[in-house]
Amino acid sequence: MGRGFCASSFVAVGLVVLVCSAAAAAAETHVAFAAGDTLVFNYQAGVHNVVAASAAEYRSCKVRNSADAAATAAGSAKLDLKKGVNYFICGVPGHCATGMKLRVVAN
């Protein structure tokens, strides 16, 4: 009787850890951003890029200027935060729509 309880408790704890891990991997919140800070994006060159976007571009995942995307395709980009809401998206077709986008609020 004791072994069955122990085994079911282990499974329940394992499921809780699995669910919490999946939720934590989906999104992160950082409060330490301030206007003037620089975000550094590092990614595989030629596979991704990063583009500063407007709120409408962020929602629609449409890149307004392909030159911006080409300029950041080298594998690294440094972008300064302005006061308020800042939006960044991956300009590679299909990537933003699958969640490769970032919204940052800088105080």
PDB file of N, CA and C in Angstrom, residues 26-74:
ATOM      1  N   ALA A  26       8.120  29.054 -22.353  1.00  0.00           N
ATOM      2  CA  ALA A  26       7.318  29.763 -23.333  1.00  0.00           C
ATOM      3  C   ALA A  26       7.567  31.263 -23.321  1.00  0.00           C
ATOM      4  N   ALA A  27       7.864  31.854 -22.179  1.00  0.00           N
ATOM      5  CA  ALA A  27       8.044  33.302 -22.112  1.00  0.00           C
ATOM      6  C   ALA A  27       8.805  33.678 -20.858  1.00  0.00           C
ATOM      7  N   GLU A  28       9.472  34.798 -20.935  1.00  0.00           N
ATOM      8  CA  GLU A  28      10.189  35.316 -19.778  1.00  0.00           C
ATOM      9  C   GLU A  28       9.868  36.787 -19.619  1.00  0.00           C
ATOM     10  N   THR A  29       9.895  37.264 -18.391  1.00  0.00           N
ATOM     11  CA  THR A  29       9.692  38.673 -18.113  1.00  0.00           C
ATOM     12  C   THR A  29      10.914  39.203 -17.393  1.00  0.00           C
ATOM     13  N   HIS A  30      11.463  40.295 -17.901  1.00  0.00           N
ATOM     14  CA  HIS A  30      12.606  40.945 -17.272  1.00  0.00           C
ATOM     15  C   HIS A  30      12.215  42.385 -16.977  1.00  0.00           C
ATOM     16  N   VAL A  31      12.489  42.865 -15.785  1.00  0.00           N
ATOM     17  CA  VAL A  31      12.072  44.192 -15.371  1.00  0.00           C
ATOM     18  C   VAL A  31      13.231  45.198 -15.410  1.00  0.00           C
ATOM     19  N   ALA A  32      14.414  44.762 -15.732  1.00  0.00           N
ATOM     20  CA  ALA A  32      15.605  45.592 -15.583  1.00  0.00           C
ATOM     21  C   ALA A  32      15.904  46.508 -16.772  1.00  0.00           C
ATOM     22  N   PHE A  33      14.996  46.648 -17.712  1.00  0.00           N
ATOM     23  CA  PHE A  33      15.272  47.459 -18.898  1.00  0.00           C
ATOM     24  C   PHE A  33      14.951  48.924 -18.674  1.00  0.00           C
ATOM     25  N   ALA A  34      15.823  49.776 -19.153  1.00  0.00           N
ATOM     26  CA  ALA A  34      15.619  51.225 -19.069  1.00  0.00           C
ATOM     27  C   ALA A  34      15.902  51.836 -20.430  1.00  0.00           C
ATOM     28  N   ALA A  35      15.271  52.979 -20.700  1.00  0.00           N
ATOM     29  CA  ALA A  35      15.525  53.688 -21.951  1.00  0.00           C
ATOM     30  C   ALA A  35      17.017  53.957 -22.057  1.00  0.00           C
ATOM     31  N   GLY A  36      17.582  53.736 -23.236  1.00  0.00           N
ATOM     32  CA  GLY A  36      19.010  53.914 -23.457  1.00  0.00           C
ATOM     33  C   GLY A  36      19.803  52.629 -23.326  1.00  0.00           C
ATOM     34  N   ASP A  37      19.221  51.587 -22.706  1.00  0.00           N
ATOM     35  CA  ASP A  37      19.899  50.289 -22.651  1.00  0.00           C
ATOM     36  C   ASP A  37      20.018  49.736 -24.068  1.00  0.00           C
ATOM     37  N   THR A  38      20.996  48.885 -24.274  1.00  0.00           N
ATOM     38  CA  THR A  38      21.196  48.243 -25.571  1.00  0.00           C
ATOM     39  C   THR A  38      20.909  46.758 -25.437  1.00  0.00           C
ATOM     40  N   LEU A  39      20.046  46.245 -26.309  1.00  0.00           N
ATOM     41  CA  LEU A  39      19.791  44.812 -26.363  1.00  0.00           C
ATOM     42  C   LEU A  39      20.728  44.218 -27.407  1.00  0.00           C
ATOM     43  N   VAL A  40      21.366  43.117 -27.069  1.00  0.00           N
ATOM     44  CA  VAL A  40      22.256  42.430 -28.000  1.00  0.00           C
ATOM     45  C   VAL A  40      21.600  41.109 -28.374  1.00  0.00           C
ATOM     46  N   PHE A  41      21.375  40.922 -29.656  1.00  0.00           N
ATOM     47  CA  PHE A  41      20.785  39.696 -30.170  1.00  0.00           C
ATOM     48  C   PHE A  41      21.893  38.908 -30.870  1.00  0.00           C
ATOM     49  N   ASN A  42      22.068  37.650 -30.500  1.00  0.00           N
ATOM     50  CA  ASN A  42      23.015  36.758 -31.168  1.00  0.00           C
ATOM     51  C   ASN A  42      22.231  35.578 -31.717  1.00  0.00           C
ATOM     52  N   TYR A  43      22.453  35.242 -32.981  1.00  0.00           N
ATOM     53  CA  TYR A  43      21.689  34.185 -33.628  1.00  0.00           C
ATOM     54  C   TYR A  43      22.505  33.648 -34.789  1.00  0.00           C
ATOM     55  N   GLN A  44      22.052  32.570 -35.379  1.00  0.00           N
ATOM     56  CA  GLN A  44      22.764  31.945 -36.490  1.00  0.00           C
ATOM     57  C   GLN A  44      22.651  32.829 -37.728  1.00  0.00           C
ATOM     58  N   ALA A  45      23.802  33.270 -38.250  1.00  0.00           N
ATOM     59  CA  ALA A  45      23.841  34.149 -39.422  1.00  0.00           C
ATOM     60  C   ALA A  45      23.165  33.494 -40.622  1.00  0.00           C
ATOM     61  N   GLY A  46      22.386  34.288 -41.345  1.00  0.00           N
ATOM     62  CA  GLY A  46      21.710  33.800 -42.536  1.00  0.00           C
ATOM     63  C   GLY A  46      20.436  33.022 -42.269  1.00  0.00           C
ATOM     64  N   VAL A  47      20.203  32.645 -41.007  1.00  0.00           N
ATOM     65  CA  VAL A  47      19.016  31.867 -40.666  1.00  0.00           C
ATOM     66  C   VAL A  47      17.967  32.752 -40.002  1.00  0.00           C
ATOM     67  N   HIS A  48      18.429  33.748 -39.231  1.00  0.00           N
ATOM     68  CA  HIS A  48      17.549  34.674 -38.532  1.00  0.00           C
ATOM     69  C   HIS A  48      18.051  36.091 -38.730  1.00  0.00           C
ATOM     70  N   ASN A  49      17.245  37.043 -38.305  1.00  0.00           N
ATOM     71  CA  ASN A  49      17.644  38.450 -38.227  1.00  0.00           C
ATOM     72  C   ASN A  49      16.768  39.088 -37.161  1.00  0.00           C
ATOM     73  N   VAL A  50      16.966  40.363 -36.910  1.00  0.00           N
ATOM     74  CA  VAL A  50      16.112  41.071 -35.958  1.00  0.00           C
ATOM     75  C   VAL A  50      15.843  42.458 -36.519  1.00  0.00           C
ATOM     76  N   VAL A  51      14.596  42.861 -36.431  1.00  0.00           N
ATOM     77  CA  VAL A  51      14.173  44.149 -36.969  1.00  0.00           C
ATOM     78  C   VAL A  51      13.360  44.879 -35.904  1.00  0.00           C
ATOM     79  N   ALA A  52      13.703  46.151 -35.656  1.00  0.00           N
ATOM     80  CA  ALA A  52      12.862  46.992 -34.801  1.00  0.00           C
ATOM     81  C   ALA A  52      11.566  47.225 -35.566  1.00  0.00           C
ATOM     82  N   ALA A  53      10.440  47.079 -34.897  1.00  0.00           N
ATOM     83  CA  ALA A  53       9.143  47.144 -35.563  1.00  0.00           C
ATOM     84  C   ALA A  53       8.195  48.097 -34.843  1.00  0.00           C
ATOM     85  N   SER A  54       7.182  48.537 -35.563  1.00  0.00           N
ATOM     86  CA  SER A  54       6.097  49.320 -34.954  1.00  0.00           C
ATOM     87  C   SER A  54       5.125  48.333 -34.306  1.00  0.00           C
ATOM     88  N   ALA A  55       4.171  48.849 -33.555  1.00  0.00           N
ATOM     89  CA  ALA A  55       3.165  47.985 -32.931  1.00  0.00           C
ATOM     90  C   ALA A  55       2.372  47.223 -33.990  1.00  0.00           C
ATOM     91  N   ALA A  56       2.016  47.896 -35.082  1.00  0.00           N
ATOM     92  CA  ALA A  56       1.258  47.246 -36.157  1.00  0.00           C
ATOM     93  C   ALA A  56       2.081  46.147 -36.828  1.00  0.00           C
ATOM     94  N   GLU A  57       3.365  46.409 -37.050  1.00  0.00           N
ATOM     95  CA  GLU A  57       4.239  45.407 -37.655  1.00  0.00           C
ATOM     96  C   GLU A  57       4.431  44.218 -36.721  1.00  0.00           C
ATOM     97  N   TYR A  58       4.534  44.493 -35.439  1.00  0.00           N
ATOM     98  CA  TYR A  58       4.672  43.433 -34.444  1.00  0.00           C
ATOM     99  C   TYR A  58       3.439  42.524 -34.465  1.00  0.00           C
ATOM    100  N   ARG A  59       2.250  43.133 -34.494  1.00  0.00           N
ATOM    101  CA  ARG A  59       1.010  42.351 -34.511  1.00  0.00           C
ATOM    102  C   ARG A  59       0.852  41.563 -35.806  1.00  0.00           C
ATOM    103  N   SER A  60       1.189  42.181 -36.945  1.00  0.00           N
ATOM    104  CA  SER A  60       0.978  41.537 -38.243  1.00  0.00           C
ATOM    105  C   SER A  60       2.164  40.694 -38.705  1.00  0.00           C
ATOM    106  N   CYS A  61       3.317  40.873 -38.071  1.00  0.00           N
ATOM    107  CA  CYS A  61       4.554  40.189 -38.463  1.00  0.00           C
ATOM    108  C   CYS A  61       4.980  40.539 -39.891  1.00  0.00           C
ATOM    109  N   LYS A  62       4.696  41.734 -40.311  1.00  0.00           N
ATOM    110  CA  LYS A  62       5.098  42.220 -41.640  1.00  0.00           C
ATOM    111  C   LYS A  62       6.268  43.175 -41.480  1.00  0.00           C
ATOM    112  N   VAL A  63       7.361  42.927 -42.207  1.00  0.00           N
ATOM    113  CA  VAL A  63       8.542  43.786 -42.157  1.00  0.00           C
ATOM    114  C   VAL A  63       8.345  44.918 -43.160  1.00  0.00           C
ATOM    115  N   ARG A  64       8.511  46.162 -42.693  1.00  0.00           N
ATOM    116  CA  ARG A  64       8.294  47.316 -43.557  1.00  0.00           C
ATOM    117  C   ARG A  64       9.465  47.582 -44.486  1.00  0.00           C
ATOM    118  N   ASN A  65      10.679  47.238 -44.018  1.00  0.00           N
ATOM    119  CA  ASN A  65      11.866  47.601 -44.772  1.00  0.00           C
ATOM    120  C   ASN A  65      12.815  46.408 -44.803  1.00  0.00           C
ATOM    121  N   SER A  66      12.916  45.769 -45.958  1.00  0.00           N
ATOM    122  CA  SER A  66      13.770  44.588 -46.050  1.00  0.00           C
ATOM    123  C   SER A  66      15.240  44.938 -45.862  1.00  0.00           C
ATOM    124  N   ALA A  67      15.619  46.209 -46.060  1.00  0.00           N
ATOM    125  CA  ALA A  67      17.009  46.627 -45.828  1.00  0.00           C
ATOM    126  C   ALA A  67      17.356  46.513 -44.342  1.00  0.00           C
ATOM    127  N   ASP A  68      16.396  46.796 -43.448  1.00  0.00           N
ATOM    128  CA  ASP A  68      16.625  46.638 -42.006  1.00  0.00           C
ATOM    129  C   ASP A  68      16.921  45.180 -41.678  1.00  0.00           C
ATOM    130  N   ALA A  69      16.166  44.264 -42.269  1.00  0.00           N
ATOM    131  CA  ALA A  69      16.372  42.842 -42.017  1.00  0.00           C
ATOM    132  C   ALA A  69      17.716  42.386 -42.577  1.00  0.00           C
ATOM    133  N   ALA A  70      18.064  42.857 -43.742  1.00  0.00           N
ATOM    134  CA  ALA A  70      19.340  42.466 -44.352  1.00  0.00           C
ATOM    135  C   ALA A  70      20.513  42.975 -43.531  1.00  0.00           C
ATOM    136  N   ALA A  71      20.384  44.150 -42.962  1.00  0.00           N
ATOM    137  CA  ALA A  71      21.464  44.751 -42.181  1.00  0.00           C
ATOM    138  C   ALA A  71      21.751  43.973 -40.902  1.00  0.00           C
ATOM    139  N   THR A  72      20.766  43.241 -40.394  1.00  0.00           N
ATOM    140  CA  THR A  72      20.954  42.504 -39.139  1.00  0.00           C
ATOM    141  C   THR A  72      21.084  41.001 -39.365  1.00  0.00           C
ATOM    142  N   ALA A  73      21.304  40.562 -40.596  1.00  0.00           N
ATOM    143  CA  ALA A  73      21.361  39.135 -40.910  1.00  0.00           C
ATOM    144  C   ALA A  73      22.725  38.516 -40.630  1.00  0.00           C
ATOM    145  N   ALA A  74      23.685  39.290 -40.131  1.00  0.00           N
ATOM    146  CA  ALA A  74      25.058  38.808 -39.942  1.00  0.00           C
ATOM    147  C   ALA A  74      25.239  37.897 -38.735  1.00  0.00           C
TER     148      ALA A  74
END
